[in-house]
Coordinates of C-alpha atoms and ligand atoms in Angstrom, one line a residue:
X1414 CA 0.0 0.0 0.0
X1415 CA 1.3 3.4 -0.9
X1416 CA 1.7 5.8 2.1
X1417 CA -0.7 8.3 0.4
X1418 CA -3.8 7.3 -1.6
X1419 CA -4.0 9.9 -4.3
X1420 CA -6.9 9.7 -6.7
X1421 CA -5.9 11.6 -9.8
X1422 CA -8.0 12.8 -12.7
X1423 CA -6.0 15.2 -14.7
X1424 CA -8.3 17.5 -16.7
X1425 CA -5.9 20.4 -17.2
X1426 CA -3.4 18.0 -19.0
X1427 CA -6.2 17.2 -21.5
X1428 CA -6.5 20.8 -22.6
X1429 CA -4.7 22.0 -25.8
X1430 CA -1.0 21.4 -25.4
X1431 CA -0.1 25.0 -25.9
X1432 CA -1.2 25.4 -22.2
X1433 CA 1.6 23.3 -20.7
X1434 CA 4.7 21.3 -21.2
X1435 CA 5.6 17.8 -20.0
X1436 CA 8.4 17.6 -17.5
X1437 CA 9.8 15.3 -14.8
X1438 CA 10.8 16.2 -11.3
X1439 CA 14.6 16.2 -10.9
X1440 CA 15.9 13.3 -8.8
X1441 CA 16.5 14.3 -5.2
X1442 CA 19.8 12.8 -3.9
X1443 CA 18.8 12.3 -0.3
X1444 CA 15.1 13.3 0.4
X1445 CA 14.2 13.9 4.0
X1446 CA 10.7 14.7 5.2
X1447 CA 11.0 18.0 7.2
X1448 CA 7.3 18.8 7.8
X1449 CA 4.1 16.9 7.0
X1450 CA 0.6 18.2 7.3
X1451 CA -1.2 15.2 8.6
X1452 CA -4.5 17.1 9.3
X1453 CA -4.6 18.3 5.7
X1454 CA -3.6 14.8 4.4
X1455 CA -6.6 13.3 6.3
X1456 CA -9.0 16.0 5.1
X1457 CA -8.0 15.3 1.5
X1458 CA -8.8 11.6 2.1
X1459 CA -5.1 10.5 1.6
X1460 CA -5.1 7.9 4.4
X1461 CA -1.5 8.9 5.3
X1462 CA 0.8 6.1 6.5
X1463 CA 3.5 7.8 8.5
X1464 CA 5.3 4.6 9.5
X1465 CA 7.8 4.8 6.6
X1466 CA 9.1 8.3 6.4
X1467 CA 11.6 7.4 3.8
X1468 CA 8.9 6.3 1.4
X1469 CA 6.9 9.4 2.1
X1470 CA 9.9 11.6 1.4
X1471 CA 10.5 9.7 -1.9
X1472 CA 6.9 10.4 -2.8
X1473 CA 6.9 14.0 -1.8
X1474 CA 10.2 14.9 -3.5
X1475 CA 9.1 13.4 -6.8
X1476 CA 11.6 10.5 -6.6
X1477 CA 8.6 8.1 -6.7
X1478 CA 5.7 9.2 -8.9
X1479 CA 2.3 8.0 -7.6
X1480 CA 0.0 6.1 -9.9
X1481 CA -2.1 8.4 -12.0
X1482 CA 0.2 11.4 -11.7
X1483 CA 1.0 13.3 -14.9
X1484 CA 3.6 16.0 -14.2
X1485 CA 3.3 19.1 -16.3
X1486 CA 4.6 22.7 -16.1
X1487 CA 1.8 25.1 -16.7
X1488 CA 2.2 28.0 -19.2
X1489 CA 1.3 31.5 -18.2
X1490 CA 2.4 35.1 -18.7
X1491 CA 2.2 38.0 -16.3
X1492 CA 2.8 41.6 -15.5
X1493 CA 5.7 41.7 -13.0
X1494 CA 5.9 45.1 -11.4
X1495 CA 3.9 46.4 -14.3
X1496 CA 5.9 44.8 -17.1
X1497 CA 4.6 42.1 -19.3
X1498 CA 6.6 38.8 -19.6
X1499 CA 5.9 35.3 -20.9
X1500 CA 6.6 33.0 -17.8
X1501 CA 5.3 29.6 -17.0
X1502 CA 6.2 27.2 -14.2
X1503 CA 9.9 27.5 -14.0
X1504 CA 10.3 25.7 -10.8
X1505 CA 7.0 24.0 -10.2
X1506 CA 5.2 21.0 -11.6
X1507 CA 1.5 20.2 -11.5
X1508 CA 1.5 16.5 -10.5
X1509 CA -2.2 16.2 -11.1
X1510 CA -5.7 16.9 -9.9
X1511 CA -6.7 14.9 -6.9
X1512 CA -10.4 14.1 -6.2
X1513 CA -11.2 14.4 -2.5
X1514 CA -13.8 12.1 -0.8
X1515 CA -16.2 15.1 -0.7
X1516 CA -16.0 15.4 -4.5
X1517 CA -13.8 18.5 -4.3
X1518 CA -11.0 18.7 -7.0
X1519 CA -7.6 20.1 -6.0
X1520 CA -4.3 20.7 -7.8
X1521 CA -1.3 18.9 -6.4
X1522 CA 1.8 20.9 -7.2
X1523 CA 5.5 20.4 -6.4
X1524 CA 7.4 23.7 -6.0
X1525 CA 11.2 23.5 -6.3
X1526 CA 11.3 20.2 -8.2
X1527 CA 13.8 21.1 -10.8
X1528 CA 14.0 22.8 -14.2
X1529 CA 11.2 22.8 -16.7
X1530 CA 10.9 24.1 -20.3
X1531 CA 9.9 27.4 -18.8
X1532 CA 12.9 27.8 -16.4
X1533 CA 14.9 30.2 -18.7
X1534 CA 18.0 31.0 -16.6
X1535 CA 16.6 29.7 -13.3
X1536 CA 17.7 26.4 -11.8
X1537 CA 14.1 25.3 -11.0
X1538 CA 15.0 24.8 -7.4
X1539 CA 13.8 26.2 -4.1
X1540 CA 15.6 26.5 -0.8
X1541 CA 14.5 25.0 2.4
X1542 CA 14.0 28.3 4.3
X1543 CA 11.6 29.9 1.8
X1544 CA 9.6 26.7 1.5
X1545 CA 9.2 26.4 5.2
X1546 CA 8.2 30.0 5.2
X1547 CA 5.4 29.3 2.7
X1548 CA 4.3 26.3 4.7
X1549 CA 4.0 28.3 7.9
X1550 CA 2.4 31.4 6.5
X1551 CA -0.1 29.7 4.2
X1552 CA -1.2 27.4 7.0
X1553 CA -1.5 30.5 9.3
X1554 CA -3.7 32.2 6.7
X1555 CA -5.9 29.1 6.5
X1556 CA -6.3 29.1 10.3
X1557 CA -7.2 32.8 10.1
X1558 CA -10.0 31.8 7.8
X1559 CA -8.6 33.4 4.7
X1560 CA -8.9 31.6 1.3
X1561 CA -5.4 30.2 0.5
X1562 CA -3.4 27.5 -1.1
X1563 CA -2.3 24.9 1.5
X1564 CA 1.0 23.1 2.1
X1565 CA 1.0 19.4 2.5
X1566 CA 4.7 18.9 3.1
X1567 CA 8.2 20.2 2.8
X1568 CA 11.0 17.7 1.9
X1569 CA 14.6 18.6 2.0
X1570 CA 16.2 17.2 -1.2
X1571 CA 19.8 16.7 0.0
X1572 CA 20.8 18.9 -3.0
X1573 CA 22.7 22.1 -2.6
X1574 CA 21.0 25.2 -4.1
X1575 CA 23.2 28.1 -5.0
X1576 CA 21.8 31.6 -4.1
X1577 CA 23.9 34.3 -2.4
X1578 CA 25.0 31.4 -0.2
X1579 CA 24.8 27.6 -0.6
X1580 CA 21.5 26.5 0.8
X1581 CA 19.7 23.2 1.3
X1582 CA 17.2 22.5 -1.5
X1583 CA 13.6 21.6 -0.8
X1584 CA 10.3 20.7 -2.5
X1585 CA 7.0 21.9 -1.1
X1586 CA 3.8 20.1 -2.1
X1587 CA 1.2 22.8 -2.6
X1588 CA -2.6 22.0 -2.6
X1589 CA -4.7 24.6 -4.5
X1590 CA -8.3 24.8 -5.7
X1591 CA -6.4 25.4 -9.0
X1592 CA -3.3 27.2 -10.3
X1593 CA -5.3 29.2 -12.9
X1594 CA -4.0 32.8 -12.8
X1595 CA -4.8 36.1 -14.3
X1596 CA -1.5 35.4 -16.1
X1597 CA -2.9 32.2 -17.6
X1598 CA -5.4 34.3 -19.6
X1599 CA -2.7 36.9 -20.4
X1600 CA -0.7 34.0 -21.9
X1601 CA -3.6 32.9 -24.1
X1602 CA -4.4 36.5 -25.1
X1603 CA -0.8 37.0 -26.2
X1604 CA -1.1 33.9 -28.5
X1605 CA -4.1 35.4 -30.2
X1606 CA -5.9 32.1 -30.6
X1607 CA -9.7 32.4 -30.1
X1608 CA -10.3 28.7 -29.7
X1609 CA -7.6 28.4 -27.0
X1610 CA -9.3 31.4 -25.2
X1611 CA -12.7 29.7 -25.5
X1612 CA -11.2 26.4 -24.1
X1613 CA -9.6 28.1 -21.1
X1614 CA -12.8 30.1 -20.4
X1615 CA -14.9 26.9 -20.4
X1616 CA -12.3 25.1 -18.2
X1617 CA -12.2 28.0 -15.7
X1618 CA -16.0 28.2 -15.5
X1619 CA -16.4 24.5 -15.1
X1620 CA -13.8 24.4 -12.4
X1621 CA -14.7 27.4 -10.3
X1622 CA -17.8 29.3 -11.5
X1623 CA -20.3 26.8 -12.9
X1624 CA -23.1 29.4 -12.5
X1625 CA -21.5 31.5 -15.3
X1626 CA -22.3 28.8 -17.8
X1627 CA -26.0 30.0 -17.9
X1628 CA -25.1 33.7 -18.3
X1629 CA -25.9 35.6 -21.4
X1630 CA -22.2 36.4 -21.7
X1631 CA -20.2 33.7 -19.9
X1632 CA -16.8 35.5 -20.3
X1633 CA -18.2 38.7 -18.8
X1634 CA -19.9 36.7 -16.0
X1635 CA -16.6 35.0 -15.3
X1636 CA -14.8 38.4 -15.1
X1637 CA -17.4 39.7 -12.7
X1638 CA -17.2 36.6 -10.5
X1639 CA -13.4 36.8 -10.3
X1640 CA -13.6 40.6 -9.5
X1641 CA -16.1 39.8 -6.6
X1642 CA -13.8 37.1 -5.1
X1643 CA -10.7 39.3 -5.3
X1644 CA -12.5 42.2 -3.7
X1645 CA -13.5 39.9 -0.8
X1646 CA -10.0 38.4 -0.6
X1647 CA -8.1 41.7 -0.4
X1648 CA -10.5 43.0 2.3
X1649 CA -9.7 39.8 4.2
X1650 CA -6.0 40.4 3.9
X1651 CA -6.5 43.8 5.3
X1652 CA -8.4 42.5 8.2
X1653 CA -5.3 40.7 9.5
X1654 CA -2.7 43.1 8.2
X1655 CA -1.3 40.8 5.5
X1656 CA 0.9 42.2 2.8
X1657 CA 1.3 39.8 -0.2
X1658 CA 4.4 41.6 -1.4
X1659 CA 4.5 40.5 -5.0
X1660 CA 1.0 41.0 -6.5
X1661 CA 2.1 40.4 -10.0
X1662 CA -0.7 39.2 -12.3
X1663 CA 0.9 35.7 -12.4
X1664 CA 0.5 35.6 -8.7
X1665 CA -3.2 36.3 -8.7
X1666 CA -5.3 33.2 -8.6
X1667 CA -8.6 33.1 -10.5
X1668 CA -10.4 31.2 -7.8
X1669 CA -9.8 33.8 -5.2
X1670 CA -7.2 32.0 -3.1
X1671 CA -4.1 33.7 -1.8
X1672 CA -1.2 32.2 -3.8
X1673 CA 2.6 32.5 -4.0
X1674 CA 4.0 33.2 -0.6
X1675 CA 7.4 34.8 -1.4
X1676 CA 8.1 38.1 0.2
X1677 CA 4.8 38.4 2.1
X1678 CA 4.6 39.5 5.7
X1679 CA 2.3 40.8 8.3
X1680 CA 2.1 44.5 9.4
X1681 CA 3.1 45.3 12.9
X1682 CA 3.0 49.1 13.3
X1683 CA 0.0 50.4 11.3
X1684 CA 1.1 52.3 8.2
X1685 CA -0.6 51.8 4.9
X1686 CA 2.8 52.6 3.1
X1687 CA 4.4 49.5 4.6
X1688 CA 6.2 47.3 2.1
X1689 CA 8.7 44.7 3.3
X1690 CA 10.0 43.3 0.0
X1691 CA 13.5 44.3 -0.8
X1692 CA 12.8 44.5 -4.5
X1693 CA 9.6 46.6 -4.1
X1694 CA 11.5 49.9 -3.9
X1695 CA 8.6 51.9 -5.3
X1696 CA 6.2 50.4 -2.7
X1697 CA 3.9 49.3 -5.6
X1698 CA 2.7 46.4 -3.4
X1699 CA 2.5 48.3 -0.1
X1700 CA -0.3 47.4 2.4
X1701 CA -2.6 50.2 1.5
X1702 CA -2.0 49.8 -2.3
X1703 CA -3.3 46.3 -2.4
X1704 CA -6.9 47.2 -3.5
X1705 CA -5.7 49.5 -6.4
X1706 CA -3.2 46.8 -7.5
X1707 CA -5.9 44.1 -7.5
X1708 CA -8.0 46.3 -9.7
X1709 CA -5.1 47.0 -12.0
X1710 CA -4.5 43.2 -12.3
X1711 CA -8.2 42.6 -12.9
X1712 CA -8.1 45.1 -15.8
X1713 CA -5.4 42.9 -17.3
X1714 CA -7.7 39.9 -17.0
X1715 CA -10.5 42.0 -18.6
X1716 CA -8.3 42.9 -21.6
X1717 CA -7.5 39.2 -22.1
X1718 CA -11.1 38.2 -22.0
X1719 CA -12.4 41.0 -24.3
X1720 CA -12.5 39.1 -27.5
X1721 CA -14.8 36.6 -25.9
X1722 CA -17.0 39.2 -24.2
X1723 CA -18.3 40.7 -27.5
X1724 CA -17.2 40.4 -31.2
X1725 CA -17.7 44.2 -31.4
X1726 CA -14.5 45.6 -29.8
X1727 CA -16.1 48.9 -28.6
X1728 CA -19.0 47.0 -26.9
X1729 CA -16.5 44.6 -25.3
X1730 CA -14.4 47.4 -24.0
X1731 CA -17.5 49.2 -22.5
X1732 CA -18.7 46.1 -20.7
X1733 CA -15.2 45.2 -19.4
X1734 CA -14.6 48.7 -18.2
X1735 CA -17.9 48.8 -16.4
X1736 CA -17.1 45.5 -14.6
X1737 CA -13.7 46.8 -13.6
X1738 CA -15.1 50.1 -12.3
X1739 CA -17.4 48.1 -10.0
X1740 CA -14.4 46.8 -8.1
X1741 CA -14.0 50.1 -6.2
X1742 CA -17.5 49.8 -4.7
X1743 CA -17.3 46.1 -4.1
X1744 CA -14.1 46.4 -2.2
X1745 CA -15.3 49.4 -0.2
X1746 CA -18.3 47.3 0.8
X1747 CA -16.3 44.3 1.8
X1748 CA -13.7 46.5 3.6
X1749 CA -16.4 48.3 5.6
X1750 CA -17.9 45.0 6.5
X1751 CA -14.5 43.7 7.7
X1752 CA -13.7 46.7 9.7
X1753 CA -17.1 46.8 11.3
X1754 CA -16.5 43.2 12.4
X1755 CA -13.1 44.2 13.8
X1756 CA -14.8 46.9 15.9
X1757 CA -17.9 45.0 16.9
X1758 CA -20.2 47.3 14.9
X1759 CA -23.2 45.3 13.9
X1760 CA -25.0 46.3 10.8
X1761 CA -28.5 45.5 12.0
X1762 CA -28.8 48.7 13.9
X1763 CA -31.9 50.6 12.8
X1764 CA -30.3 54.0 12.9
X1765 CA -29.2 54.9 9.4
X1766 CA -26.9 57.6 10.9
X1767 CA -24.9 55.0 12.7
X1768 CA -24.4 53.1 9.4
X1769 CA -23.2 56.3 7.7
X1770 CA -21.0 57.2 10.7
X1771 CA -19.2 53.9 10.8
X1772 CA -16.8 54.6 8.0
X1773 CA -15.4 57.9 9.5
X1774 CA -15.3 56.2 12.9
X1775 CA -13.1 53.4 11.4
X1776 CA -11.0 56.0 9.5
X1777 CA -10.3 58.0 12.6
X1778 CA -9.1 55.0 14.5
X1779 CA -6.7 54.0 11.7
X1780 CA -5.4 57.6 11.6
X1781 CA -4.8 57.5 15.3
X1782 CA -2.9 54.1 15.0
X1783 CA -0.8 55.5 12.2
X1784 CA 0.1 58.7 14.1
X1785 CA 0.9 56.8 17.3
X1786 CA 2.8 54.0 15.5
X1787 CA 0.4 51.5 17.2
X1788 CA 0.6 47.8 16.5
X1789 CA -2.3 46.9 14.2
X1790 CA -3.0 43.4 15.6
X1791 CA -2.5 44.2 19.3
X1792 CA -4.6 47.4 19.2
X1793 CA -7.7 45.7 17.8
X1794 CA -7.4 42.8 20.1
X1795 CA -7.0 45.1 23.1
X1796 CA -10.1 47.0 22.1
X1797 CA -12.1 43.8 21.9
X1798 CA -10.9 42.6 25.3
X1799 CA -11.5 46.0 26.9
X1800 CA -7.8 46.2 27.7
X1801 CA -6.9 49.8 26.7
X1802 CA -5.1 51.1 29.8
X1803 CA -7.0 53.8 31.7
X1804 CA -3.9 56.0 31.8
X1805 CA -3.6 55.8 28.1
X1806 CA -7.2 57.1 27.7
X1807 CA -6.5 59.7 30.3
X1808 CA -3.5 61.1 28.5
X1809 CA -4.4 60.8 24.9
X1810 CA -7.5 62.9 24.1
X1811 CA -7.6 61.9 20.5
X1812 CA -7.9 58.3 21.6
X1813 CA -10.4 59.0 24.4
X1814 CA -12.6 61.1 22.2
X1815 CA -12.7 58.3 19.7
X1816 CA -13.3 55.7 22.4
X1817 CA -16.3 57.6 23.8
X1818 CA -17.9 57.8 20.3
X1819 CA -17.2 54.2 19.7
X1820 CA -18.7 53.2 23.0
X1821 CA -21.8 55.3 22.3
X1822 CA -22.2 53.6 19.0
X1823 CA -21.9 50.2 20.7
X1824 CA -24.4 51.2 23.3
X1825 CA -27.0 51.8 20.6
X1826 CA -26.5 48.3 19.3
X1827 CA -28.7 45.4 20.3
X1828 CA -25.8 43.3 21.3
X1829 CA -24.6 42.8 24.8
X1830 CA -21.1 43.8 25.7
X1831 CA -20.1 40.2 25.9
X1832 CA -21.5 39.5 22.5
X1833 CA -19.7 42.5 21.0
X1834 CA -16.4 41.3 22.6
X1835 CA -16.9 37.8 21.3
X1836 CA -17.7 39.0 17.8
X1837 CA -14.6 41.2 17.8
X1838 CA -12.3 38.5 19.1
X1839 CA -13.5 36.2 16.3
X1840 CA -12.2 38.7 13.8
X1841 CA -9.1 40.1 15.5
X1842 CA -6.4 37.5 15.9
X1843 CA -4.1 37.4 18.9
X1844 CA -1.4 35.5 17.0
X1845 CA -0.2 36.4 13.5
X1846 CA 3.1 35.2 11.9
X1847 CA 5.2 37.9 13.5
X1848 CA 8.3 38.7 11.4
X1849 CA 10.8 38.3 14.2
X1850 CA 9.2 35.0 15.3
X1851 CA 9.2 33.6 11.7
X1852 CA 12.8 34.5 11.3
X1853 CA 13.8 32.9 14.6
X1854 CA 12.0 29.7 13.7
X1855 CA 13.5 29.5 10.2
X1856 CA 16.9 30.2 11.5
X1857 CA 16.7 27.3 13.8
X1858 CA 15.2 25.0 11.2
X1859 CA 17.8 25.8 8.6
X1860 CA 20.9 26.5 10.7
X1861 CA 23.9 24.2 11.2
X1862 CA 22.2 22.3 13.9
X1863 CA 18.8 21.6 12.4
X1864 CA 16.2 22.3 15.0
X1865 CA 12.6 22.1 13.8
X1866 CA 11.1 22.4 17.3
X1867 CA 10.7 26.2 17.3
X1868 CA 9.1 26.1 13.9
X1869 CA 6.6 23.4 14.9
X1870 CA 5.8 25.3 18.1
X1871 CA 5.1 28.5 16.2
X1872 CA 3.0 26.6 13.6
X1873 CA 1.0 25.1 16.5
X1874 CA 0.3 28.5 18.0
X1875 CA -0.7 29.9 14.6
X1876 CA -3.2 27.1 14.0
X1877 CA -5.5 28.7 16.7
X1878 CA -5.0 32.4 16.1
X1879 CA -8.1 33.7 17.8
X1880 CA -7.9 31.9 21.2
X1881 CA -5.4 32.7 24.0
X1882 CA -3.0 29.9 24.5
X1883 CA -1.3 29.4 27.9
X1884 CA 2.3 30.5 28.1
X1885 CA 2.3 31.9 24.5
X1886 CA 2.4 35.6 25.3
X1887 CA 5.7 36.0 23.5
X1888 CA 4.1 34.9 20.3
X1889 CA 1.5 37.7 20.5
X1890 CA 4.1 40.4 21.3
X1891 CA 5.2 43.0 18.7
X1892 CA 8.8 42.9 17.7
X1893 CA 11.2 44.2 20.3
X1894 CA 11.9 47.9 19.8
X1895 CA 15.1 49.1 18.2
X1896 CA 15.4 46.3 15.6
X1897 CA 16.3 47.0 12.0
X1898 CA 13.4 47.5 9.6
X1899 CA 12.2 44.1 8.4
X1900 CA 13.0 43.1 4.9
X1901 CA 11.7 40.1 2.9
X1902 CA 13.2 38.5 -0.2
X1903 CA 11.6 36.7 -3.1
X1904 CA 11.7 32.9 -2.5
X1905 CA 13.9 32.2 -5.5
Ligands
LIG3000 P1 7.5 34.1 -8.6 O1 8.3 35.3 -8.2 O2 7.8 32.9 -7.6 O3 6.1 34.3 -8.7 O4 8.1 33.5 -10.0 C1 8.0 34.3 -11.2 C2 8.5 33.5 -12.3 O5 9.8 33.1 -12.2 C3 7.7 32.2 -12.5 O6 7.6 31.9 -13.9 C4 8.6 31.2 -11.8 O7 8.4 29.8 -12.3 C5 10.0 31.7 -12.2 N1 11.0 31.3 -11.2 C6 11.2 31.7 -10.0 N2 12.2 31.1 -9.4 C7 12.8 30.3 -10.3 C8 13.9 29.3 -10.3 N3 14.6 29.2 -9.2 N4 14.1 28.6 -11.4 C9 13.3 28.8 -12.5 N5 12.3 29.6 -12.6 C10 12.0 30.4 -11.5
LIG3001 MG1 4.6 33.1 -9.0

């Protein structure tokens, strides 16, 4: 019996072959299982057998291919920092589509499994640190309740990977609703092949948006549906202070999952201009820019879909533009909803004035946080727990004025104080993947004396982000003062 019971049915590989290239995982010299997500394996119906870790490592490095797998590299293009490029999986392989017991279909992808026809000058490899980082942060996002790709395992390959230093190589097994991206459509648009575009539209609709099939204009309905899910997703990122860091169009998934954890990180001090990525010098992908960038990316999707929206170019442009313009309102609605939940402001109050006043109330709090360099996560949680120190309120009139108005608004709601607090706490995490904690855990896990324990401990804490865990105060704390500004690097 194989240690993982995959059930593959590879529909993407049956699409026209312009959309992918066959490739095989590189042989790993000495694969070693570093982390394995048993809960996820069980929920996928894999019946994991952990008794033979060597066999598991062979499977999850690509040394042994499971029955039914058909490894391919997917073709795509993308706008990277605003510039168009033909890309494709340069260091990833889609192993196949697995059918879960509940009928759900998921992509199983190796990341870091060696060169593909799309690798160009890259080596197709990934280093252990960045793969552990993706594992940790994607699982943390899942626990926060945010749509995301998952990580099933990270295997160290025993191969050296040359970056600025020599690093341990690794393969991450990524589970996603799919790997269809805005860039997949940009790739098809660049090839100017109407039948390929139709095939990809039909595939995407079947996979993620079956209701669009019945629409008068399925391509337009698809665009609108993707816009809606992205507006929701970005609002959810902003709820927890998540900065994706590299929102290129090839890193925007059509099904509305967070994908491609490279230079991402969580805010500590609230400042919408925060950008951690070392290569994002213009702060294109800063925290507060994420909605505008999402809309820009969606406009690239709209352009790619236009030939299928209407044969008349002017009409297609009109319809596409109208759909893109709606993103602003959609996002504003989701964002208001998210921030209301963070502040315990119910929306069933009968007073229309309260509804209208909520947006400025939220704005004023954010302005206060920015001016006081307050920690985003901690501030909201303290508000929900009623833990703002009395002396703070006594000495900061901006805060106390705001607090009085907030309390008055809460008093007009039908909820009890306990209900408000519970509602807030369900939306304001105690534990996020704090940059200094992530670094410490990765350093231990990739250092000369490999110690995975701090990583596993952090992962465990992040799996229950909304509930206080005993003796875990340190994981909730902002970074110690006086440290250098945090920087992230692309996981290449
Ligand atoms: P990313 O920044 O991870 O979204 O990757 C952007 C593009 O670069 C994708 O086409 C990747 O497949 C490719 N790429 C990233 N790292 C490597 C690598 N080490 N070898 C080959 N291709 C890579
Ligand atoms: Mg990418």
